[in-house]
Short mmCIF file of C-alpha atoms and ligand atoms in Angstrom, two decimals:
data_model
loop_
_atom_site.label_atom_id
_atom_site.label_comp_id
_atom_site.label_asym_id
_atom_site.label_seq_id
_atom_site.Cartn_x
_atom_site.Cartn_y
_atom_site.Cartn_z
CA MET A 672 81.01 95.46 83.15
CA LYS A 673 84.80 95.63 81.85
CA PRO A 674 85.17 96.71 78.16
CA TYR A 675 88.00 94.44 77.33
CA ARG A 676 89.51 91.06 78.86
CA MET A 677 93.19 90.53 78.28
CA THR A 678 93.76 86.95 78.40
CA ASP A 679 97.04 84.71 77.88
CA MET A 680 97.33 81.34 76.48
CA TYR A 681 96.28 80.05 79.77
CA GLN A 682 93.12 81.81 80.28
CA ARG A 683 94.16 84.22 82.85
CA THR A 684 92.99 87.45 82.71
CA HIS A 685 95.15 90.40 82.97
CA ASP A 686 93.40 93.47 84.87
CA TYR A 687 96.25 94.61 87.34
CA LEU A 688 99.14 96.86 86.29
CA ARG A 689 102.27 97.43 88.76
CA LEU A 690 104.00 100.43 87.23
CA SER A 691 107.58 101.43 88.20
CA VAL A 692 108.06 104.93 88.33
CA THR A 693 111.51 105.21 89.02
CA ASP A 694 114.62 102.73 89.65
CA LYS A 695 116.27 105.06 92.09
CA CYS A 696 115.83 104.47 95.73
CA SER A 697 116.99 106.28 99.04
CA LEU A 698 117.80 102.63 100.55
CA ARG A 699 119.74 99.57 99.06
CA CYS A 700 117.91 96.65 100.90
CA THR A 701 119.95 93.59 101.28
CA TYR A 702 117.36 91.34 99.31
CA CYS A 703 116.98 93.97 96.78
CA MET A 704 120.01 95.52 95.76
CA PRO A 705 123.48 94.54 95.57
CA GLU A 706 125.94 95.86 98.15
CA ASP A 707 127.74 98.36 96.14
CA GLY A 708 124.29 99.60 94.72
CA LEU A 709 123.36 100.08 91.07
CA ALA A 710 123.92 102.52 88.49
CA PHE A 711 120.64 104.25 88.07
CA PHE A 712 119.03 105.04 84.74
CA PRO A 713 119.51 108.50 83.34
CA ASP A 714 116.51 110.55 83.53
CA HIS A 715 115.84 110.59 79.91
CA CYS A 716 115.34 106.96 80.12
CA LEU A 717 112.66 107.29 82.58
CA LEU A 718 109.02 107.60 81.47
CA SER A 719 107.64 111.18 81.80
CA THR A 720 104.74 112.28 83.86
CA GLN A 721 102.76 112.27 80.67
CA GLU A 722 104.04 108.93 79.26
CA ILE A 723 103.21 107.38 82.52
CA ILE A 724 99.72 108.63 82.38
CA ALA A 725 99.32 107.88 78.56
CA MET A 726 100.80 104.24 79.45
CA VAL A 727 98.02 103.86 82.23
CA ASP A 728 95.28 104.91 79.87
CA ASN A 729 96.34 102.52 77.13
CA PHE A 730 96.23 99.67 79.63
CA CYS A 731 92.97 100.81 80.81
CA GLN A 732 91.52 100.29 77.42
CA LEU A 733 92.62 96.83 77.26
CA GLY A 734 90.90 95.97 80.52
CA VAL A 735 93.36 97.08 83.52
CA ASP A 736 91.32 98.73 86.53
CA LYS A 737 93.76 98.32 89.08
CA VAL A 738 97.14 100.08 89.19
CA ARG A 739 100.09 100.01 91.54
CA LEU A 740 102.79 102.48 91.42
CA THR A 741 106.10 101.13 92.75
CA GLY A 742 109.67 101.46 91.91
CA GLY A 743 112.76 101.97 93.16
CA GLU A 744 111.52 104.20 95.57
CA PRO A 745 108.37 105.98 93.79
CA LEU A 746 108.15 108.90 96.54
CA MET A 747 111.66 110.07 94.92
CA ARG A 748 109.99 111.23 91.90
CA LYS A 749 109.69 115.14 92.32
CA ASP A 750 106.36 114.66 89.97
CA ILE A 751 104.84 111.94 92.17
CA LEU A 752 101.67 113.87 93.29
CA GLU A 753 100.89 114.86 89.36
CA ILE A 754 101.28 111.33 88.53
CA VAL A 755 98.96 110.27 91.07
CA GLU A 756 96.32 112.81 90.23
CA GLY A 757 96.56 112.12 86.48
CA ILE A 758 96.11 108.48 86.89
CA HIS A 759 93.18 109.04 89.48
CA GLN A 760 91.36 111.22 87.10
CA LEU A 761 91.23 108.05 84.32
CA SER A 762 87.89 106.83 85.29
CA ALA A 763 88.65 103.53 84.22
CA VAL A 764 90.93 103.06 87.38
CA LYS A 765 89.05 101.82 90.26
CA ASP A 766 91.78 100.99 92.60
CA LEU A 767 95.13 103.01 92.76
CA SER A 768 97.80 101.85 95.14
CA MET A 769 101.34 102.33 95.99
CA THR A 770 104.25 100.56 97.47
CA THR A 771 106.65 102.70 99.24
CA ASN A 772 109.68 102.35 101.81
CA GLY A 773 107.75 105.17 104.05
CA LEU A 774 110.89 107.40 104.57
CA ALA A 775 109.04 110.32 102.81
CA LEU A 776 105.52 109.65 103.93
CA LYS A 777 105.49 111.70 106.91
CA ARG A 778 105.40 114.75 104.37
CA LEU A 779 103.67 112.91 101.72
CA ALA A 780 100.82 110.78 103.03
CA GLN A 781 98.30 113.51 103.14
CA PRO A 782 99.09 115.23 99.84
CA LEU A 783 98.97 111.43 98.46
CA ARG A 784 95.72 110.95 99.75
CA ASP A 785 94.44 113.95 98.50
CA ALA A 786 95.50 113.50 94.96
CA GLY A 787 93.62 110.41 94.91
CA LEU A 788 95.65 107.42 96.06
CA HIS A 789 93.51 104.85 97.67
CA ARG A 790 95.86 102.34 99.46
CA LEU A 791 99.53 102.27 100.26
CA ASN A 792 101.85 99.41 100.93
CA ILE A 793 104.84 100.38 103.44
CA SER A 794 107.85 98.13 103.61
CA LEU A 795 109.11 97.37 106.80
CA ASP A 796 110.96 94.45 107.84
CA THR A 797 112.14 94.97 111.46
CA PHE A 798 111.45 97.16 114.60
CA ASP A 799 114.73 96.99 115.57
CA GLN A 800 116.76 100.33 114.72
CA LYS A 801 120.07 98.58 114.33
CA ARG A 802 118.67 95.75 112.44
CA TYR A 803 116.52 98.20 110.18
CA ARG A 804 119.84 100.07 109.46
CA MET A 805 121.50 96.70 108.46
CA VAL A 806 118.69 95.62 106.31
CA THR A 807 118.14 98.95 104.40
CA ARG A 808 122.00 99.55 104.51
CA GLY A 809 121.47 103.06 106.35
CA GLY A 810 117.77 103.64 106.61
CA ASN A 811 116.58 105.39 109.80
CA LEU A 812 113.76 103.43 111.44
CA LYS A 813 112.28 106.24 113.29
CA GLN A 814 111.43 108.10 109.80
CA VAL A 815 109.59 105.05 108.47
CA LEU A 816 107.33 104.78 111.78
CA ALA A 817 106.58 108.54 111.66
CA GLY A 818 105.54 108.06 107.91
CA ILE A 819 103.27 105.05 108.89
CA GLU A 820 101.80 107.27 111.54
CA ALA A 821 101.31 109.86 108.96
CA ALA A 822 99.49 107.41 106.82
CA ILE A 823 97.19 106.04 109.27
CA ALA A 824 96.10 109.67 109.85
CA ALA A 825 95.51 110.42 106.48
CA ASN A 826 93.01 107.68 106.56
CA PHE A 827 93.78 105.57 103.67
CA ASP A 828 91.16 102.62 102.51
CA GLU A 829 93.76 100.26 103.44
CA ILE A 830 97.50 100.28 104.86
CA LYS A 831 99.58 97.13 104.59
CA LEU A 832 103.03 96.54 105.96
CA ASN A 833 105.03 94.36 103.78
CA VAL A 834 107.69 92.33 105.55
CA VAL A 835 109.98 90.11 103.65
CA VAL A 836 110.80 87.08 106.13
CA ILE A 837 114.62 86.36 106.07
CA GLN A 838 116.34 83.44 108.11
CA GLY A 839 118.55 84.78 110.55
CA GLN A 840 117.95 88.54 109.72
CA ASN A 841 114.18 89.24 110.86
CA ASP A 842 112.67 85.70 111.45
CA GLN A 843 112.96 86.22 115.25
CA GLU A 844 110.63 89.19 114.83
CA LEU A 845 107.78 87.23 113.46
CA ARG A 846 105.81 87.15 116.89
CA ASP A 847 106.31 90.94 117.19
CA PHE A 848 104.75 91.76 113.76
CA LEU A 849 101.73 89.61 114.48
CA SER A 850 101.49 91.21 118.01
CA TYR A 851 101.20 94.60 116.24
CA THR A 852 97.95 93.62 114.61
CA PHE A 853 96.33 93.62 117.68
CA GLU A 854 96.67 97.11 118.22
CA HIS A 855 96.91 98.61 114.57
CA ASP A 856 94.15 98.56 111.80
CA VAL A 857 96.63 97.41 109.36
CA THR A 858 97.53 94.11 107.29
CA VAL A 859 101.04 92.93 108.08
CA ARG A 860 102.08 90.67 104.91
CA PHE A 861 104.53 88.16 105.37
CA ILE A 862 106.44 87.83 102.12
CA GLU A 863 108.89 85.05 101.04
CA TYR A 864 112.28 86.10 99.84
CA MET A 865 112.32 85.69 95.89
CA PRO A 866 115.66 85.17 93.92
CA ILE A 867 115.32 87.90 91.34
CA GLY A 868 117.99 89.42 89.44
CA GLN A 869 121.23 87.70 89.42
CA ALA A 870 120.43 86.80 93.01
CA ASN A 871 123.38 84.81 94.49
CA GLN A 872 121.69 81.39 94.92
CA LYS A 873 123.54 80.29 97.55
CA LYS A 874 122.84 83.47 99.73
CA TRP A 875 119.24 82.95 98.96
CA GLN A 876 119.13 79.27 99.55
CA ASP A 877 120.44 80.15 103.09
CA ALA A 878 118.33 82.94 103.60
CA TYR A 879 115.03 81.72 102.29
CA LYS A 880 112.59 81.05 104.99
CA GLY A 881 108.76 79.70 104.48
CA VAL A 882 106.21 81.98 105.57
CA GLU A 883 103.91 79.39 107.04
CA ARG A 884 106.16 79.53 110.19
CA VAL A 885 103.65 82.35 111.32
CA PHE A 886 101.25 79.80 112.04
CA ASP A 887 103.32 77.92 114.48
CA ILE A 888 103.84 81.30 116.41
CA CYS A 889 99.97 81.52 116.66
CA HIS A 890 99.93 78.00 118.38
CA GLN A 891 102.52 78.59 120.42
CA GLU A 892 101.15 81.88 121.85
CA GLU A 893 97.87 80.35 121.92
CA TRP A 894 96.67 82.96 119.64
CA THR A 895 93.34 81.71 117.74
CA TYR A 896 92.77 83.20 114.20
CA ARG A 897 90.45 82.74 111.13
CA ALA A 898 90.94 83.07 107.39
CA ILE A 899 89.27 86.16 106.02
CA GLU A 900 88.24 87.39 102.69
CA MET A 901 89.70 90.59 101.72
CA LYS A 902 89.02 92.12 98.20
CA GLY A 903 91.45 92.43 95.80
CA ASN A 904 94.15 91.02 97.41
CA GLY A 905 95.54 88.99 94.72
CA PRO A 906 97.55 85.72 95.73
CA ALA A 907 97.71 86.73 99.52
CA LYS A 908 95.87 84.37 102.05
CA ASN A 909 94.79 86.67 104.79
CA PHE A 910 93.86 86.00 108.59
CA GLN A 911 92.68 87.86 111.43
CA MET A 912 93.58 87.15 115.10
CA ASP A 913 90.75 86.92 117.55
CA GLY A 914 90.53 90.27 119.48
CA ALA A 915 92.83 92.08 116.96
CA LYS A 916 92.21 95.41 115.13
CA GLY A 917 94.44 94.46 112.21
CA ARG A 918 95.14 91.74 109.81
CA PHE A 919 97.77 89.34 108.84
CA GLY A 920 98.50 88.01 105.06
CA LEU A 921 100.99 85.43 103.60
CA ILE A 922 102.57 85.95 100.39
CA HIS A 923 104.28 82.61 99.32
CA PRO A 924 105.20 82.60 95.58
CA ILE A 925 107.84 79.86 96.21
CA SER A 926 106.46 77.39 98.92
CA CYS A 927 102.43 77.79 97.35
CA GLN A 928 102.96 78.74 93.80
CA PHE A 929 100.09 81.20 92.74
CA CYS A 930 100.83 81.43 89.01
CA ALA A 931 97.67 79.71 88.02
CA ALA A 932 95.80 82.91 89.13
CA CYS A 933 98.22 85.72 88.05
CA ASN A 934 96.47 88.93 86.82
CA ARG A 935 99.57 90.83 86.74
CA LEU A 936 101.45 92.82 83.95
CA ARG A 937 104.76 94.92 85.19
CA VAL A 938 106.38 97.90 83.49
CA THR A 939 109.30 98.85 84.43
CA ALA A 940 110.56 102.85 84.78
CA ASP A 941 112.25 102.73 81.56
CA GLY A 942 108.90 101.45 79.96
CA TYR A 943 109.28 97.72 79.32
CA LEU A 944 106.37 95.42 79.82
CA LYS A 945 107.46 92.43 81.62
CA ALA A 946 104.42 89.81 81.62
CA CYS A 947 106.29 87.45 84.42
CA LEU A 948 108.33 89.35 87.15
CA PHE A 949 111.00 86.16 86.80
CA TRP A 950 111.77 85.89 83.09
CA GLU A 951 113.81 88.04 81.07
CA ASP A 952 111.44 88.40 78.45
CA GLU A 953 110.32 92.07 78.04
CA ILE A 954 109.09 94.40 75.47
CA ASN A 955 109.42 98.21 75.00
CA LEU A 956 106.41 99.96 75.17
CA ARG A 957 107.59 103.55 75.08
CA PRO A 958 107.55 103.91 71.24
CA TYR A 959 103.79 102.62 70.79
CA LEU A 960 102.40 105.03 73.41
CA THR A 961 100.59 107.23 70.93
CA ASP A 962 99.72 104.62 68.51
CA PHE A 963 97.09 102.46 70.44
CA GLN A 964 96.87 99.61 67.65
CA LEU A 965 100.55 99.01 67.94
CA PHE A 966 100.56 99.26 71.71
CA GLU A 967 97.86 96.76 71.83
CA ASN A 968 99.74 94.31 69.55
CA LYS A 969 102.92 94.63 71.64
CA VAL A 970 101.06 93.85 74.93
CA LYS A 971 99.33 90.67 73.26
CA GLU A 972 102.60 89.69 71.86
CA ALA A 973 103.99 89.84 75.60
CA LEU A 974 100.94 87.94 76.81
CA ALA A 975 101.20 85.22 74.29
CA ARG A 976 104.68 84.70 75.33
CA LYS A 977 103.94 84.49 78.95
CA PRO A 978 104.86 81.38 80.65
CA GLU A 979 102.52 78.88 82.58
CA ASN A 980 104.64 79.54 85.90
CA HIS A 981 107.76 81.22 87.26
CA GLU A 982 109.78 78.00 88.44
CA MET A 983 111.56 80.08 91.31
CA ALA A 984 111.09 76.97 93.66
CA LEU A 985 113.39 74.73 91.32
CA ASP A 986 116.03 77.37 92.26
CA ILE A 987 116.22 76.03 95.70
CA GLU A 988 116.80 72.58 94.56
CA GLU A 989 119.43 73.83 92.44
CA SER A 990 117.43 72.27 89.24
CA LYS A 991 117.74 73.42 85.73
CA LEU A 992 115.49 76.23 84.84
CA SER A 993 113.65 76.20 81.39
CA GLU A 994 113.83 79.57 80.53
CA LYS A 995 116.26 82.38 81.34
CA PRO A 996 115.67 84.50 84.41
CA THR A 997 115.68 88.37 84.27
CA TRP A 998 118.81 90.41 84.47
CA ARG A 999 116.93 93.19 86.26
CA HIS A 1000 117.15 93.56 90.14
CA MET A 1001 114.06 93.71 92.18
CA SER A 1002 114.38 97.55 92.60
CA GLN A 1003 114.66 97.81 88.42
CA ILE A 1004 111.18 96.09 88.11
CA GLY A 1005 109.23 97.22 91.23
CA GLY A 1006 108.28 94.15 93.19
N1 SAM B 1811 110.82 101.17 97.39
C1 SAM B 1811 109.41 100.55 97.50
C2 SAM B 1811 109.60 99.56 98.73
O1 SAM B 1811 110.45 98.96 99.27
O2 SAM B 1811 108.15 99.32 99.45
C3 SAM B 1811 109.10 100.06 96.38
C4 SAM B 1811 109.81 98.79 95.65
S1 SAM B 1811 110.22 97.33 96.27
C5 SAM B 1811 110.94 96.86 95.27
C6 SAM B 1811 108.43 96.58 96.41
C7 SAM B 1811 108.54 95.51 97.16
O3 SAM B 1811 109.13 94.44 96.76
C8 SAM B 1811 108.86 95.80 98.60
O4 SAM B 1811 107.89 95.27 99.69
C9 SAM B 1811 110.09 94.87 99.16
O5 SAM B 1811 110.09 94.77 100.28
C10 SAM B 1811 109.72 93.61 98.15
N2 SAM B 1811 111.39 93.00 97.68
C11 SAM B 1811 112.15 93.30 97.20
N3 SAM B 1811 112.92 92.57 96.90
C12 SAM B 1811 112.53 91.50 97.16
C13 SAM B 1811 112.72 90.02 97.25
N4 SAM B 1811 114.12 89.49 96.60
N5 SAM B 1811 111.87 88.81 97.27
C14 SAM B 1811 110.56 89.25 98.10
N6 SAM B 1811 110.22 90.82 97.79
C15 SAM B 1811 110.99 91.52 97.83
FE1 SF4 B 1812 114.76 100.47 97.61
FE2 SF4 B 1812 112.22 99.12 98.20
FE3 SF4 B 1812 114.34 97.78 97.07
FE4 SF4 B 1812 114.60 98.44 99.46
S1 SF4 B 1812 112.93 97.35 98.79
S2 SF4 B 1812 116.28 98.95 98.28
S3 SF4 B 1812 113.59 100.56 99.81
S4 SF4 B 1812 113.44 99.52 96.29
#
């Protein structure tokens, strides 16, 4: 039984922490960072190894038992194995996962597994080298594919491929991603493009594509599929095609808002708690890491202000939003 339930005004229990360990990244994906890149936080602004572990420990005392490390690119931190090991040693953490662009996985997949990481999400939006270089502004597809192989060999509890669906960029490859699940025991997750961080509204409106489109492809190909339950998969709806080793899932924050079931809290690499991905509101937790009472008060303050929903869908209709969207780009929050 959980020792503590962190609930907000809408009786949502928060037991899932997404912690960014750096805002630095080896890529500049078109949907995540501006073309000219971003000025990264100086090192002293980032939480240290010990601060990250203390942060997670405090949240565990407030009922968190599921932790995801993200970034920027989490594998750019030299102390990432120490961080994973330290969090793994906290007995309250039942599920420890990471989202990564996969570029460094060939070298790090097995050490991460050995350090106690349970699950991995790897971002991959295309199987085409030229397109990959364009979407990521310079990335090498072969390196990620080698990383995925290394991750499969390291025997993680679960591997997911995150595919952000962008009109005119990779929507013509959805069939290939579905087909990939026939031979690979991974879950391909189709994610809707979100307008985070001063995203150019026009650019977003033109590029947004609902992920339900994958069902049309299944019907065209006469691939039969069924809904499946996957433990701890939050807002994703999951499916498996008959005869496939792997699965596919849909994350549709825009076309099918899932705020009513939100159990997430996000902490940025510089220690700010964001109760909602989309809105500006955030509280600096770094000064309170060693005083649990104050820490708890601050978290409760953030939860009391957590909005009922994100209103991202209004953006597509160019309707007025009721609160101020965050200034942070996705790479500065962690997704
Ligand atoms: N660098 C790591 C990676 O790419 O996996 C972790 C950080 S990245 C911000 C986390 C996830 O957010 C990735 O799967 C990425 O594809 C997704 N993402 C970034 N910008 C997005 C956007 N505007 N809409 C939807 N997903 C986005
Ligand atoms: Fe970097 Fe991940 Fe954002 Fe791509 S999606 S720019 S890899 S943080």
